[in-house]
């Protein structure tokens, strides 16, 4: 028995949310299709941001970088790929620029040889700015990446216990240079009041944050700084928001036992399919037993 599609979208609280996926042109064809066929079927409201505006498999992809200052886009070498895409489209991408699983990342600096990675840090603040413009009326804004898996029913149950009218910034905590923020790949959630505050702050300090981003390497850290500067500190939500996939979690830490699991990170397309199928069957099998949440348990 397959759970009917509409059942995902009519779960309590589902229509009060907007799910925003951030991806890039160099990884989109490798990582987005599985979400279009699985996880994004669950969401009543969603947006997809990249570094190139296009229509992909009947989904409109928004260019997150369109509102970055003209001088930065035209002169910064990190925008070389963006300028080529703008002029020639996706056909300009070379095989060695496509990320897939082979992209090399320096774990000390986060910098990669892939040109799409160099652009990524500039997307975060323009993305939240455009998100509020496009959909200003939701209670919760849920930001994910292509290697993030969200347990949808569990997340909605978790959010139902929080007051969306207060400024919330929820995520798996990490710290770089004294700035605490929610790691992007874990998924993070921003309430409408917090989103309104950070967007207003960014709009009046755009040059300041663009300068800061140029000298940094982690866009999620830049966003965390802007949220803190606008009055919203991170609500630490690890281990509810996980930084690893299922197979790489350390089950020896009792802090992770019997905690509701909202998200996993570093999840491959095949694992996303498996987790989606698991959640679908699990919701079917527990449909008449009340709200059940996924938990990390001792194995």
Coordinates of C-alpha atoms in Angstrom, one line a residue:
X1 CA 0.0 0.0 0.0
X2 CA 1.4 3.4 -1.0
X3 CA 0.5 6.3 1.2
X4 CA -1.5 8.8 -0.9
X5 CA 0.5 11.9 -1.7
X6 CA -2.0 14.4 -0.2
X7 CA -1.6 12.8 3.2
X8 CA 1.9 14.1 3.6
X9 CA 0.8 17.6 2.8
X10 CA -2.2 17.7 5.2
X11 CA -0.4 16.6 8.3
X12 CA -1.1 19.1 11.2
X13 CA 1.0 22.2 10.7
X14 CA 2.3 21.3 7.2
X15 CA 0.7 24.2 5.4
X16 CA 2.2 26.6 8.0
X17 CA 5.7 25.8 6.7
X18 CA 7.9 26.6 3.7
X19 CA 10.7 24.2 2.8
X20 CA 13.6 25.9 1.0
X21 CA 16.3 23.8 -0.7
X22 CA 19.7 25.4 -1.6
X23 CA 21.6 23.7 -4.3
X24 CA 24.0 24.7 -7.2
X25 CA 24.3 24.2 -10.9
X26 CA 27.3 21.9 -10.6
X27 CA 25.4 19.4 -8.4
X28 CA 21.8 19.9 -9.4
X29 CA 21.5 17.1 -11.9
X30 CA 23.2 14.6 -9.6
X31 CA 21.3 15.4 -6.4
X32 CA 18.0 17.2 -7.0
X33 CA 16.1 14.6 -9.0
X34 CA 15.8 12.2 -6.1
X35 CA 14.2 14.9 -4.0
X36 CA 11.7 15.9 -6.7
X37 CA 10.7 12.2 -6.8
X38 CA 10.5 11.7 -3.0
X39 CA 10.9 14.2 -0.2
X40 CA 9.5 17.3 -2.0
X41 CA 6.3 15.4 -2.7
X42 CA 5.6 15.8 1.0
X43 CA 5.8 19.5 1.2
X44 CA 2.8 21.7 0.4
X45 CA 5.0 24.7 0.0
X46 CA 8.6 24.8 -1.3
X47 CA 11.3 26.8 -3.1
X48 CA 14.5 25.8 -4.8
X49 CA 17.5 28.1 -5.0
X50 CA 20.7 27.7 -7.0
X51 CA 23.2 29.9 -8.7
X52 CA 21.4 29.8 -12.1
X53 CA 17.8 30.5 -12.8
X54 CA 16.1 27.8 -14.9
X55 CA 13.2 25.5 -15.2
X56 CA 14.2 21.9 -14.3
X57 CA 11.8 19.0 -14.6
X58 CA 8.8 21.4 -14.3
X59 CA 10.2 23.1 -11.2
X60 CA 11.4 26.7 -11.3
X61 CA 14.9 27.2 -9.9
X62 CA 15.6 30.7 -8.4
X63 CA 18.9 32.3 -8.8
X64 CA 19.9 33.1 -5.2
X65 CA 22.6 35.5 -6.3
X66 CA 20.6 37.9 -8.4
X67 CA 20.4 40.5 -5.7
X68 CA 24.1 40.4 -4.8
X69 CA 25.7 43.8 -5.6
X70 CA 26.6 44.4 -9.2
X71 CA 30.2 45.2 -8.4
X72 CA 30.7 42.0 -6.5
X73 CA 29.1 39.8 -9.2
X74 CA 31.2 41.5 -12.0
X75 CA 34.6 41.7 -10.3
X76 CA 34.9 38.9 -7.8
X77 CA 36.7 35.8 -9.2
X78 CA 34.4 33.5 -7.2
X79 CA 31.6 34.6 -9.6
X80 CA 33.4 33.4 -12.7
X81 CA 31.0 30.4 -13.0
X82 CA 28.0 32.6 -12.3
X83 CA 29.0 35.0 -15.1
X84 CA 29.5 32.1 -17.6
X85 CA 26.2 30.5 -16.7
X86 CA 24.4 33.9 -17.1
X87 CA 25.9 34.2 -20.6
X88 CA 25.8 30.7 -21.9
X89 CA 23.6 28.6 -19.7
X90 CA 24.1 25.1 -18.3
X91 CA 25.9 23.9 -21.5
X92 CA 29.0 25.8 -20.3
X93 CA 29.6 23.4 -17.4
X94 CA 32.6 21.2 -17.9
X95 CA 32.7 17.5 -16.7
X96 CA 35.4 18.4 -14.2
X97 CA 33.2 21.1 -12.7
X98 CA 30.3 18.7 -11.9
X99 CA 30.5 17.8 -8.2
X100 CA 28.7 14.5 -7.8
X101 CA 30.5 12.6 -5.0
X102 CA 34.0 13.4 -6.2
X103 CA 34.3 17.0 -5.1
X104 CA 37.4 17.6 -3.0
X105 CA 36.9 19.7 0.2
X106 CA 39.6 20.9 2.6
X107 CA 38.1 20.0 6.0
X108 CA 40.2 22.8 7.6
X109 CA 38.9 25.7 5.5
X110 CA 35.8 24.3 3.7
X111 CA 37.2 25.4 0.4
X112 CA 36.8 23.2 -2.6
X113 CA 38.2 23.1 -6.1
X114 CA 34.7 23.0 -7.5
X115 CA 33.6 26.5 -8.7
X116 CA 30.1 25.9 -7.4
X117 CA 31.4 25.7 -3.9
X118 CA 33.1 29.0 -4.2
X119 CA 29.8 30.6 -5.0
X120 CA 27.8 28.9 -2.3
X121 CA 28.7 31.1 0.6
X122 CA 27.2 34.1 -1.1
X123 CA 23.8 32.5 -1.4
X124 CA 22.6 32.4 2.2
X125 CA 21.6 36.0 3.0
X126 CA 20.2 36.8 -0.5
X127 CA 18.3 33.5 -0.3
X128 CA 16.5 34.4 3.0
X129 CA 15.8 37.9 1.6
X130 CA 14.1 36.5 -1.5
X131 CA 12.3 33.8 0.5
X132 CA 10.5 36.4 2.6
X133 CA 9.6 38.3 -0.5
X134 CA 8.2 35.3 -2.3
X135 CA 6.4 33.7 0.7
X136 CA 5.9 36.2 3.6
X137 CA 3.1 34.5 5.4
X138 CA 4.3 31.1 6.8
X139 CA 5.0 30.4 10.4
X140 CA 8.2 28.3 9.9
X141 CA 10.9 28.4 7.2
X142 CA 12.8 25.2 6.9
X143 CA 16.1 25.3 5.0
X144 CA 17.8 22.2 3.6
X145 CA 20.5 21.0 1.2
X146 CA 20.5 18.1 -1.3
X147 CA 22.3 15.8 1.1
X148 CA 19.8 16.5 3.9
X149 CA 17.0 14.1 4.9
X150 CA 14.1 15.4 7.0
X151 CA 11.7 13.2 8.9
X152 CA 8.7 15.3 7.9
X153 CA 6.2 14.1 10.5
X154 CA 8.7 14.3 13.3
X155 CA 9.7 17.8 12.4
X156 CA 6.1 19.0 12.3
X157 CA 5.5 17.4 15.7
X158 CA 8.7 19.1 17.1
X159 CA 7.6 22.5 15.8
X160 CA 4.1 22.2 17.2
X161 CA 5.6 22.5 20.7
X162 CA 7.2 25.9 19.9
X163 CA 5.6 29.3 19.7
X164 CA 6.2 30.5 16.1
X165 CA 5.4 34.1 17.1
X166 CA 8.7 34.3 18.8
X167 CA 12.1 34.7 17.0
X168 CA 13.5 31.2 16.6
X169 CA 16.6 30.0 14.8
X170 CA 16.9 26.2 15.3
X171 CA 19.7 24.0 14.2
X172 CA 22.6 21.7 14.9
X173 CA 25.1 23.9 16.6
X174 CA 28.6 24.5 15.3
X175 CA 31.1 27.3 16.0
X176 CA 33.6 29.0 13.8
X177 CA 35.7 31.9 15.1
X178 CA 33.4 32.5 18.0
X179 CA 30.2 32.6 15.8
X180 CA 27.7 29.9 16.7
X181 CA 25.3 28.9 14.0
X182 CA 23.2 26.0 12.7
X183 CA 25.1 23.9 10.2
X184 CA 23.4 24.1 6.8
X185 CA 23.5 20.5 5.9
X186 CA 21.7 19.5 9.1
X187 CA 18.8 21.6 8.1
X188 CA 17.8 24.6 10.1
X189 CA 14.5 26.3 10.9
X190 CA 13.7 30.0 11.2
X191 CA 10.4 31.4 12.5
X192 CA 8.7 34.2 10.7
X193 CA 9.6 36.9 13.2
X194 CA 13.3 35.9 13.1
X195 CA 13.2 35.9 9.3
X196 CA 11.7 39.3 9.2
X197 CA 14.3 40.7 11.6
X198 CA 17.3 39.3 9.7
X199 CA 16.0 40.3 6.3
X200 CA 15.4 43.9 7.5
X201 CA 18.9 44.0 9.0
X202 CA 20.5 42.6 5.9
X203 CA 18.8 45.1 3.6
X204 CA 20.3 48.0 5.6
X205 CA 23.7 46.4 6.0
X206 CA 24.2 44.5 2.7
X207 CA 27.6 45.9 1.8
X208 CA 28.9 45.0 5.3
X209 CA 27.8 41.4 5.0
X210 CA 29.1 41.0 1.4
X211 CA 32.5 42.2 2.6
X212 CA 32.4 39.8 5.5
X213 CA 31.4 36.9 3.2
X214 CA 34.2 37.6 0.8
X215 CA 36.7 37.0 3.6
X216 CA 34.9 33.9 5.0
X217 CA 34.3 30.4 3.7
X218 CA 31.1 29.3 5.3
X219 CA 27.8 30.9 4.3
X220 CA 25.8 29.2 7.0
X221 CA 28.2 30.9 9.5
X222 CA 27.6 34.3 7.8
X223 CA 23.8 33.7 8.1
X224 CA 24.3 32.8 11.8
X225 CA 26.2 36.1 12.4
X226 CA 23.4 38.1 10.7
X227 CA 20.7 36.4 12.7
X228 CA 22.6 37.1 16.0
X229 CA 23.3 40.7 14.9
X230 CA 19.6 41.1 14.3
X231 CA 18.7 39.8 17.7
X232 CA 18.1 36.1 17.2
X233 CA 20.6 33.7 18.7
X234 CA 20.8 30.0 17.8
X235 CA 18.6 27.6 19.7
X236 CA 20.8 24.5 20.0
X237 CA 18.9 21.6 18.5
X238 CA 21.6 18.8 18.3
X239 CA 21.1 15.9 18.4
X240 CA 17.6 16.4 17.1
X241 CA 19.2 17.9 14.0
X242 CA 22.1 15.5 13.1
X243 CA 25.3 16.3 11.4
X244 CA 25.9 12.8 10.1
X245 CA 24.1 10.1 8.2
X246 CA 22.6 7.1 9.8
X247 CA 25.6 4.8 9.3
X248 CA 28.2 7.3 10.7
X249 CA 26.5 8.2 14.0
X250 CA 28.2 7.4 17.2
X251 CA 25.7 5.5 19.3
X252 CA 28.0 5.3 22.3
X253 CA 26.9 8.8 23.4
X254 CA 23.9 8.5 25.6
X255 CA 22.9 12.1 24.7
X256 CA 21.7 10.7 21.4
X257 CA 19.7 7.9 22.8
X258 CA 15.9 8.3 22.7
X259 CA 16.1 11.7 21.2
X260 CA 13.6 12.5 18.4
X261 CA 15.5 12.6 15.1
X262 CA 14.5 15.3 12.7
X263 CA 17.3 15.3 10.2
X264 CA 20.4 13.5 8.9
X265 CA 23.3 15.0 6.8
X266 CA 25.6 13.6 4.2
X267 CA 22.9 11.4 2.8
X268 CA 23.3 10.0 -0.7
X269 CA 20.5 9.8 -3.2
X270 CA 20.1 6.1 -2.7
X271 CA 19.9 6.6 1.1
X272 CA 17.3 9.4 0.6
X273 CA 15.2 6.9 -1.3
X274 CA 15.5 4.3 1.5
X275 CA 14.7 6.8 4.2
X276 CA 11.8 8.1 2.3
X277 CA 10.4 4.6 1.8
X278 CA 10.9 3.9 5.5
X279 CA 9.0 7.0 6.6
X280 CA 6.2 6.3 4.1
X281 CA 5.8 2.7 5.4
X282 CA 6.2 3.8 9.0
X283 CA 3.5 6.5 8.7
X284 CA 1.2 3.9 7.0
X285 CA 1.8 1.4 9.8
X286 CA 1.3 3.9 12.6
X287 CA -1.6 5.8 11.0
X288 CA -4.1 5.0 13.8
X289 CA -1.8 5.0 16.8
X290 CA -1.2 8.7 17.2
X291 CA 1.8 10.8 16.3
X292 CA 5.0 8.8 16.4
X293 CA 8.4 10.3 16.1
X294 CA 11.6 8.8 14.8
X295 CA 14.1 8.3 17.5
X296 CA 17.8 7.4 17.8
X297 CA 17.9 4.3 20.0
X298 CA 20.5 1.9 21.2
X299 CA 21.4 -0.8 18.7

